[in-house]
Amino acid sequence: MALCEGIMEIVEEEARRRSFSKVRTVCVEIGALSHVDAEAMKFCFPVVAVRTIADGAVLEIVELPGVAWCMACSRSVEIAQRYAPCPCCGSYKLQVTAGEKMRLKELEID
Amino acid sequence: MDCGTDPAGLRVVGMSSDRIIQVGRDILSKNNRIAAENRARFVADDLVVYNLLSSPGAGKTSLLVRALSELKRKIPVGVIEGDQQTSNDAERIRATGVPAVQINTGKGCHLDAAMVGQAYRLLPPLNGGILFIENVGNLVCPAAFDLGEACKIVVFSTTEGEDKPLKYPDIFAASSLMLINKIDLAPMVDFDLNRTIEFVTRVSPNIEVLPVSARTGEGFGALYGWLQKQPAHRRHLVEDTTG
Ligand SMILES: Nc1nc2c(ncn2[C@@H]2O[C@H](COP(=O)(O)OP(=O)(O)O)[C@@H](O)[C@H]2O)c(=O)[nH]1
Ligand SMILES: [Mg+2]
Ligand SMILES: [Zn+2]
Ligand SMILES: [Zn+2]
């Protein structure tokens, strides 16, 4: 819920800054390792958006892969979950390098 | 799909007049900004701040009550209470003679930086001491909300099942210390310490682990030792000026 409110705050700030009054699509990028449940977000966004400039807008979610540096094989590997082992060597000594963020990427406006 | 960008940042897609605005902002940016303000304030006040996380009932308040009675004899200490599991958590803290502010989170499932910034103003000066923030009992979203703390401490208890770190990896990955509380119950519940450590280091390779009991006081010497050697606020100061 707080995350959907965070999205709406940014949408409304952008609307003031760039003067638009209706949003049709909100596109967010969610890293596979961020703390977000995309399904829950899809469910709560329309509720939070009621009677705002994004009322009825479509929430588009782009999921980005998680990337980590494997200390054992000294290279970057893709992981689906934080606790997953390196897909190449099976080591758990990984440092996450990408896929932790959630960003409001773009808005489609009228 | 990308049909060129005009200088105003508007992109025309296909033949329609749909307007796409590039935003590219972190959804947590507002919270992160307030957290950075809190952190700067805490550093200026020479205060080390810990954000305590756990499932409901793992023993955060009990641990605080025992530790504060000892710590308050040496340094200024204070507590911001976000846990509403029992409404009298702040009362339990105040009974030790330590100042505590209760945040009313309502149905909220985590604390955010703005709540903490406001609550902090209600505490007496704690310069040179420690501020503990007891977060809402929840292992999911508190991981995403920076409060301005020096570091996060996750409280796990022996009655919860050793694989909890695998089920809620984010919280454990974000924490610097894991306290394994209720270690007095370990024999009764067949708790496997080595397995727990193996699981938690899988999701959080550098986390430190201390078994403790808020009931018997076991492990508290090691906990005080850990608190004493934390240059945490300075480390964050360095991070903030470089990143
Ligand atoms: N046996 C045992 N019980 C504990 C210990 N620490 C806390 N408890 C009990 O666990 C329950 C929840 O504790 P509390 O501190 O309120 O948990 P919180 O919700 O994390 O703040 C209470 O009934 C405590 O008495 C411990 O070390 N050993
Ligand atoms: Mg509590
Ligand atoms: Zn590897
Ligand atoms: Zn929450």
mmCIF file of C-alpha atoms in Angstrom, chain B:
data_model
loop_
_atom_site.group_PDB
_atom_site.id
_atom_site.type_symbol
_atom_site.label_atom_id
_atom_site.label_comp_id
_atom_site.label_asym_id
_atom_site.label_seq_id
_atom_site.Cartn_x
_atom_site.Cartn_y
_atom_site.Cartn_z
ATOM 1 C CA MET B 1 8.789 1.364 -30.299
ATOM 2 C CA ASP B 2 11.217 4.211 -29.618
ATOM 3 C CA CYS B 3 10.469 6.866 -32.187
ATOM 4 C CA GLY B 4 12.762 9.609 -31.006
ATOM 5 C CA THR B 5 12.651 11.993 -28.097
ATOM 6 C CA ASP B 6 11.953 15.668 -28.350
ATOM 7 C CA PRO B 7 13.805 18.147 -26.120
ATOM 8 C CA ALA B 8 10.923 18.379 -23.644
ATOM 9 C CA GLY B 9 11.311 14.691 -22.880
ATOM 10 C CA LEU B 10 8.164 13.751 -24.737
ATOM 11 C CA ARG B 11 8.252 10.771 -27.008
ATOM 12 C CA VAL B 12 5.834 10.233 -29.821
ATOM 13 C CA VAL B 13 4.871 6.601 -30.172
ATOM 14 C CA GLY B 14 3.794 5.330 -33.565
ATOM 15 C CA MET B 15 1.266 7.495 -35.353
ATOM 16 C CA SER B 16 -0.864 8.323 -32.339
ATOM 17 C CA SER B 17 -0.544 11.494 -30.373
ATOM 18 C CA ASP B 18 -0.044 9.586 -27.131
ATOM 19 C CA ARG B 19 2.467 11.318 -24.993
ATOM 20 C CA ILE B 20 4.989 9.361 -22.998
ATOM 21 C CA ILE B 21 6.822 11.127 -20.218
ATOM 22 C CA GLN B 22 10.093 9.690 -19.013
ATOM 23 C CA VAL B 23 10.284 9.808 -15.242
ATOM 24 C CA GLY B 24 12.911 7.346 -14.034
ATOM 25 C CA ARG B 25 12.506 8.039 -10.325
ATOM 26 C CA ASP B 26 12.929 5.617 -7.465
ATOM 27 C CA ILE B 27 9.555 4.897 -5.881
ATOM 28 C CA LEU B 28 11.152 5.106 -2.466
ATOM 29 C CA SER B 29 12.943 8.356 -3.236
ATOM 30 C CA LYS B 30 10.851 10.467 -0.885
ATOM 31 C CA ASN B 31 11.378 8.111 2.034
ATOM 32 C CA ASN B 32 15.060 7.833 1.176
ATOM 33 C CA ARG B 33 15.438 11.611 1.163
ATOM 34 C CA ILE B 34 13.831 11.966 4.597
ATOM 35 C CA ALA B 35 15.914 9.042 5.875
ATOM 36 C CA ALA B 36 19.061 10.847 4.726
ATOM 37 C CA GLU B 37 17.926 13.944 6.653
ATOM 38 C CA ASN B 38 17.329 11.816 9.757
ATOM 39 C CA ARG B 39 20.744 10.214 9.356
ATOM 40 C CA ALA B 40 22.472 13.584 9.076
ATOM 41 C CA ARG B 41 20.650 14.728 12.198
ATOM 42 C CA PHE B 42 21.641 11.585 14.123
ATOM 43 C CA VAL B 43 25.278 11.964 13.082
ATOM 44 C CA ALA B 44 25.232 15.645 14.089
ATOM 45 C CA ASP B 45 23.832 14.605 17.471
ATOM 46 C CA ASP B 46 26.556 11.951 17.772
ATOM 47 C CA LEU B 47 23.924 9.261 18.123
ATOM 48 C CA VAL B 48 24.052 5.633 16.984
ATOM 49 C CA VAL B 49 20.642 4.433 15.822
ATOM 50 C CA TYR B 50 19.520 0.824 15.457
ATOM 51 C CA ASN B 51 16.399 -0.303 13.624
ATOM 52 C CA LEU B 52 15.052 -3.484 15.276
ATOM 53 C CA LEU B 53 13.086 -5.882 13.081
ATOM 54 C CA SER B 54 11.371 -9.195 13.728
ATOM 55 C CA SER B 55 8.215 -11.271 13.407
ATOM 56 C CA PRO B 56 5.575 -10.461 16.020
ATOM 57 C CA GLY B 57 6.570 -11.815 19.412
ATOM 58 C CA ALA B 58 10.218 -12.639 18.713
ATOM 59 C CA GLY B 59 11.178 -10.613 21.774
ATOM 60 C CA LYS B 60 12.272 -7.134 20.631
ATOM 61 C CA THR B 61 10.693 -5.332 23.563
ATOM 62 C CA SER B 62 11.896 -7.912 26.099
ATOM 63 C CA LEU B 63 15.454 -7.612 24.773
ATOM 64 C CA LEU B 64 15.296 -3.826 24.953
ATOM 65 C CA VAL B 65 13.932 -3.831 28.491
ATOM 66 C CA ARG B 66 16.812 -5.979 29.703
ATOM 67 C CA ALA B 67 19.543 -4.207 27.723
ATOM 68 C CA LEU B 68 18.368 -0.679 28.567
ATOM 69 C CA SER B 69 18.531 -1.232 32.309
ATOM 70 C CA GLU B 70 22.232 -1.936 31.838
ATOM 71 C CA LEU B 71 23.070 0.575 29.080
ATOM 72 C CA LYS B 72 21.384 3.557 30.745
ATOM 73 C CA ARG B 73 23.925 3.442 33.554
ATOM 74 C CA LYS B 74 26.701 4.255 31.071
ATOM 75 C CA ILE B 75 25.285 6.301 28.195
ATOM 76 C CA PRO B 76 22.150 8.201 27.160
ATOM 77 C CA VAL B 77 19.599 5.817 25.594
ATOM 78 C CA GLY B 78 16.143 6.287 24.117
ATOM 79 C CA VAL B 79 13.528 4.293 22.223
ATOM 80 C CA ILE B 80 11.098 4.995 19.404
ATOM 81 C CA GLU B 81 8.349 2.367 19.601
ATOM 82 C CA GLY B 82 6.586 1.361 16.395
ATOM 83 C CA ASP B 83 5.394 -2.014 17.591
ATOM 84 C CA GLN B 84 1.724 -2.151 18.393
ATOM 85 C CA GLN B 85 1.549 -5.849 19.051
ATOM 86 C CA THR B 86 0.859 -4.909 22.607
ATOM 87 C CA SER B 87 -0.144 -1.280 23.001
ATOM 88 C CA ASN B 88 1.959 -0.897 26.121
ATOM 89 C CA ASP B 89 5.403 -1.509 24.586
ATOM 90 C CA ALA B 90 6.400 2.117 25.222
ATOM 91 C CA GLU B 91 5.127 1.766 28.796
ATOM 92 C CA ARG B 92 7.289 -1.329 29.282
ATOM 93 C CA ILE B 93 10.301 0.681 28.117
ATOM 94 C CA ARG B 94 9.510 3.697 30.304
ATOM 95 C CA ALA B 95 9.285 1.412 33.325
ATOM 96 C CA THR B 96 13.068 0.993 33.001
ATOM 97 C CA GLY B 97 13.486 4.767 33.335
ATOM 98 C CA VAL B 98 14.403 5.213 29.667
ATOM 99 C CA PRO B 99 12.525 7.776 27.528
ATOM 100 C CA ALA B 100 10.289 6.246 24.841
ATOM 101 C CA VAL B 101 7.949 7.668 22.203
ATOM 102 C CA GLN B 102 5.144 5.500 20.862
ATOM 103 C CA ILE B 103 4.355 5.924 17.167
ATOM 104 C CA ASN B 104 0.785 5.181 16.293
ATOM 105 C CA THR B 105 1.133 3.272 13.035
ATOM 106 C CA GLY B 106 -2.569 2.468 12.832
ATOM 107 C CA LYS B 107 -2.977 -0.348 10.339
ATOM 108 C CA GLY B 108 0.463 0.437 8.895
ATOM 109 C CA CYS B 109 2.765 -2.526 8.582
ATOM 110 C CA HIS B 110 6.080 -0.648 8.854
ATOM 111 C CA LEU B 111 7.633 2.583 10.060
ATOM 112 C CA ASP B 112 8.764 5.165 7.547
ATOM 113 C CA ALA B 113 11.424 7.857 7.815
ATOM 114 C CA ALA B 114 8.966 10.731 8.280
ATOM 115 C CA MET B 115 7.355 9.048 11.325
ATOM 116 C CA VAL B 116 10.756 8.544 12.889
ATOM 117 C CA GLY B 117 11.852 12.127 12.189
ATOM 118 C CA GLN B 118 8.762 13.427 13.991
ATOM 119 C CA ALA B 119 9.057 11.061 16.930
ATOM 120 C CA TYR B 120 12.719 11.940 17.385
ATOM 121 C CA ARG B 121 11.807 15.559 18.116
ATOM 122 C CA LEU B 122 9.784 14.389 21.109
ATOM 123 C CA LEU B 123 12.749 12.707 22.792
ATOM 124 C CA PRO B 124 15.141 14.460 25.179
ATOM 125 C CA PRO B 125 18.719 14.992 23.874
ATOM 126 C CA LEU B 126 20.598 11.686 23.646
ATOM 127 C CA ASN B 127 23.931 13.022 22.380
ATOM 128 C CA GLY B 128 26.722 10.495 22.536
ATOM 129 C CA GLY B 129 24.269 7.659 23.145
ATOM 130 C CA ILE B 130 22.096 5.083 21.431
ATOM 131 C CA LEU B 131 18.598 5.321 19.992
ATOM 132 C CA PHE B 132 16.732 2.065 19.387
ATOM 133 C CA ILE B 133 13.796 2.014 16.985
ATOM 134 C CA GLU B 134 11.468 -0.954 17.495
ATOM 135 C CA ASN B 135 9.832 -1.473 14.119
ATOM 136 C CA VAL B 136 6.434 -3.073 13.518
ATOM 137 C CA GLY B 137 6.565 -6.869 13.900
ATOM 138 C CA ASN B 138 6.728 -7.785 10.218
ATOM 139 C CA LEU B 139 9.470 -9.393 8.144
ATOM 140 C CA VAL B 140 8.418 -8.033 4.758
ATOM 141 C CA CYS B 141 8.262 -4.338 3.937
ATOM 142 C CA PRO B 142 10.310 -2.809 6.799
ATOM 143 C CA ALA B 143 13.325 -3.985 4.777
ATOM 144 C CA ALA B 144 12.503 -1.473 2.050
ATOM 145 C CA PHE B 145 12.065 1.553 4.317
ATOM 146 C CA ASP B 146 15.278 3.210 5.427
ATOM 147 C CA LEU B 147 14.672 5.186 8.614
ATOM 148 C CA GLY B 148 18.085 6.830 8.823
ATOM 149 C CA GLU B 149 19.486 4.178 11.147
ATOM 150 C CA ALA B 150 23.162 3.259 11.339
ATOM 151 C CA CYS B 151 22.168 -0.357 10.831
ATOM 152 C CA LYS B 152 19.378 -2.881 11.130
ATOM 153 C CA ILE B 153 19.256 -5.638 13.741
ATOM 154 C CA VAL B 154 16.963 -8.578 13.068
ATOM 155 C CA VAL B 155 15.617 -10.499 16.040
ATOM 156 C CA PHE B 156 14.862 -14.115 15.304
ATOM 157 C CA SER B 157 13.722 -16.575 17.954
ATOM 158 C CA THR B 158 14.351 -20.269 18.416
ATOM 159 C CA THR B 159 10.637 -21.040 18.157
ATOM 160 C CA GLU B 160 10.300 -19.753 14.592
ATOM 161 C CA GLY B 161 11.871 -22.482 12.441
ATOM 162 C CA GLU B 162 15.417 -22.434 11.105
ATOM 163 C CA ASP B 163 14.426 -21.716 7.505
ATOM 164 C CA LYS B 164 12.885 -18.322 8.190
ATOM 165 C CA PRO B 165 15.891 -16.491 6.671
ATOM 166 C CA LEU B 166 15.196 -18.302 3.398
ATOM 167 C CA LYS B 167 11.532 -17.310 3.464
ATOM 168 C CA TYR B 168 12.193 -13.626 4.194
ATOM 169 C CA PRO B 169 15.659 -13.094 2.716
ATOM 170 C CA ASP B 170 15.391 -9.318 2.285
ATOM 171 C CA ILE B 171 15.200 -8.532 5.980
ATOM 172 C CA PHE B 172 18.162 -10.751 6.780
ATOM 173 C CA ALA B 173 20.178 -9.427 3.850
ATOM 174 C CA ALA B 174 19.567 -5.856 5.007
ATOM 175 C CA SER B 175 20.597 -6.518 8.629
ATOM 176 C CA SER B 176 24.085 -6.282 10.110
ATOM 177 C CA LEU B 177 23.313 -8.381 13.182
ATOM 178 C CA MET B 178 20.967 -11.270 13.844
ATOM 179 C CA LEU B 179 20.037 -11.919 17.452
ATOM 180 C CA ILE B 180 18.776 -15.422 18.042
ATOM 181 C CA ASN B 181 16.511 -14.853 21.015
ATOM 182 C CA LYS B 182 14.826 -17.358 23.367
ATOM 183 C CA ILE B 183 17.974 -19.485 23.303
ATOM 184 C CA ASP B 184 16.804 -20.736 26.739
ATOM 185 C CA LEU B 185 14.065 -22.620 24.849
ATOM 186 C CA ALA B 186 16.475 -24.196 22.336
ATOM 187 C CA PRO B 187 16.564 -27.678 23.940
ATOM 188 C CA MET B 188 12.764 -27.793 24.234
ATOM 189 C CA VAL B 189 12.109 -26.966 20.596
ATOM 190 C CA ASP B 190 15.012 -28.930 19.088
ATOM 191 C CA PHE B 191 16.526 -25.766 17.736
ATOM 192 C CA ASP B 192 19.446 -26.288 15.366
ATOM 193 C CA LEU B 193 21.856 -23.348 15.642
ATOM 194 C CA ASN B 194 24.274 -24.498 12.944
ATOM 195 C CA ARG B 195 21.516 -24.972 10.410
ATOM 196 C CA THR B 196 20.168 -21.492 11.161
ATOM 197 C CA ILE B 197 23.603 -19.977 10.688
ATOM 198 C CA GLU B 198 24.070 -21.870 7.446
ATOM 199 C CA PHE B 199 20.740 -20.579 6.083
ATOM 200 C CA VAL B 200 21.203 -16.999 7.159
ATOM 201 C CA THR B 201 24.720 -16.687 5.757
ATOM 202 C CA ARG B 202 23.360 -17.952 2.446
ATOM 203 C CA VAL B 203 21.121 -14.890 2.125
ATOM 204 C CA SER B 204 23.407 -12.523 4.023
ATOM 205 C CA PRO B 205 27.072 -13.604 3.872
ATOM 206 C CA ASN B 206 28.424 -10.908 6.207
ATOM 207 C CA ILE B 207 25.774 -10.892 8.936
ATOM 208 C CA GLU B 208 26.929 -11.388 12.528
ATOM 209 C CA VAL B 209 24.983 -13.806 14.720
ATOM 210 C CA LEU B 210 24.557 -13.726 18.503
ATOM 211 C CA PRO B 211 22.417 -16.190 20.481
ATOM 212 C CA VAL B 212 20.739 -14.465 23.437
ATOM 213 C CA SER B 213 17.947 -14.887 25.935
ATOM 214 C CA ALA B 214 15.950 -11.908 27.108
ATOM 215 C CA ARG B 215 14.613 -14.187 29.829
ATOM 216 C CA THR B 216 17.895 -15.390 31.388
ATOM 217 C CA GLY B 217 20.325 -12.737 30.143
ATOM 218 C CA GLU B 218 22.466 -15.290 28.332
ATOM 219 C CA GLY B 219 24.547 -13.717 25.555
ATOM 220 C CA PHE B 220 24.050 -10.125 26.714
ATOM 221 C CA GLY B 221 27.763 -9.671 27.434
ATOM 222 C CA ALA B 222 28.474 -10.415 23.779
ATOM 223 C CA LEU B 223 25.674 -8.063 22.733
ATOM 224 C CA TYR B 224 27.113 -5.165 24.765
ATOM 225 C CA GLY B 225 30.500 -5.947 23.246
ATOM 226 C CA TRP B 226 28.990 -5.791 19.760
ATOM 227 C CA LEU B 227 27.259 -2.475 20.476
ATOM 228 C CA GLN B 228 30.466 -1.016 21.838
ATOM 229 C CA LYS B 229 32.570 -1.787 18.808
ATOM 230 C CA GLN B 230 30.119 -0.269 16.287
ATOM 231 C CA PRO B 231 31.599 2.707 14.505
ATOM 232 C CA ALA B 232 28.353 2.484 12.544
ATOM 233 C CA HIS B 233 27.447 6.144 12.417
ATOM 234 C CA ARG B 234 30.850 7.122 11.108
ATOM 235 C CA ARG B 235 30.750 4.436 8.475
ATOM 236 C CA HIS B 236 27.470 5.850 7.225
ATOM 237 C CA LEU B 237 28.806 9.361 7.219
ATOM 238 C CA VAL B 238 31.573 8.229 4.887
ATOM 239 C CA GLU B 239 29.101 6.391 2.637
ATOM 240 C CA ASP B 240 26.883 9.443 2.430
ATOM 241 C CA THR B 241 29.631 11.792 1.329
ATOM 242 C CA THR B 242 30.996 9.410 -1.290
ATOM 243 C CA GLY B 243 27.734 8.209 -2.783
#
